[in-house]
């Protein structure tokens, strides 16, 4: 994305005002261009979302499978990446066909992306975030101290296991979540940035 000379000048002025730093034309061109590119992506996403919501209204439906031409998407539950036509979209997000079937068959409640683990926990997190070795987790499941729900594909094979917070209160009392890692980096100007 190339910025006009006027836009570069404006970007330099804003940067100076906001951060008290002078950028060279080249720096302003590069950083400003990146910012515009970022907003273009956001804008495109907002447009896509709007188009999808419009379809819900028009066809009086609650959700639909996306178009095969739409870029691959990641399922909010199992985390697998699938082409558009294997991704069910509704107002709660994106779920792959297998997870969506498990929801419809009431194997699991209509789970969505749960970053804070307020409702459910993913299998890999039991190991990485709760410090429980997979072998220990299997043992705890046998002892019914950990309650997992296995998600199966059409052929009966298990592809993912989820743990509902409501069914694992005792376990969660005993094994607390590790604090999230803080990621910090220093930008070329020496500013500390935390993500
Ligand atoms: Zn899935």
Short mmCIF file of C-alpha atoms in Angstrom, two decimals, residues 122-141 146 163 171-172 174-178:
data_model
loop_
_atom_site.label_atom_id
_atom_site.label_comp_id
_atom_site.label_asym_id
_atom_site.label_seq_id
_atom_site.Cartn_x
_atom_site.Cartn_y
_atom_site.Cartn_z
CA UNK A 122 -9.77 -27.69 25.14
CA UNK A 123 -7.92 -31.00 25.45
CA UNK A 124 -4.43 -29.57 24.80
CA UNK A 125 -4.97 -26.91 27.45
CA UNK A 126 -5.36 -29.52 30.18
CA UNK A 127 -1.70 -30.28 29.57
CA UNK A 128 -0.28 -26.87 28.67
CA UNK A 129 -2.39 -24.53 30.82
CA UNK A 130 -3.30 -26.77 33.75
CA UNK A 131 -0.04 -28.66 33.94
CA UNK A 132 -1.62 -32.09 33.82
CA UNK A 133 0.33 -34.70 31.87
CA UNK A 134 -1.79 -36.42 29.18
CA UNK A 135 -1.29 -39.80 30.91
CA UNK A 136 -2.47 -38.30 34.22
CA UNK A 137 -5.45 -36.76 32.45
CA UNK A 138 -6.38 -40.18 31.06
CA UNK A 139 -6.10 -41.66 34.54
CA UNK A 140 -8.20 -38.88 36.06
CA UNK A 141 -10.83 -39.51 33.42
CA UNK A 146 -11.96 -35.29 35.08
CA UNK A 163 -14.07 -30.33 29.11
CA UNK A 171 -10.82 -30.76 39.12
CA UNK A 172 -10.47 -27.03 38.53
CA UNK A 174 -7.33 -28.73 42.47
CA UNK A 175 -5.54 -27.73 39.27
CA UNK A 176 -5.45 -24.03 38.65
CA UNK A 177 -4.64 -22.42 35.37
CA UNK A 178 -1.12 -21.18 34.82
#
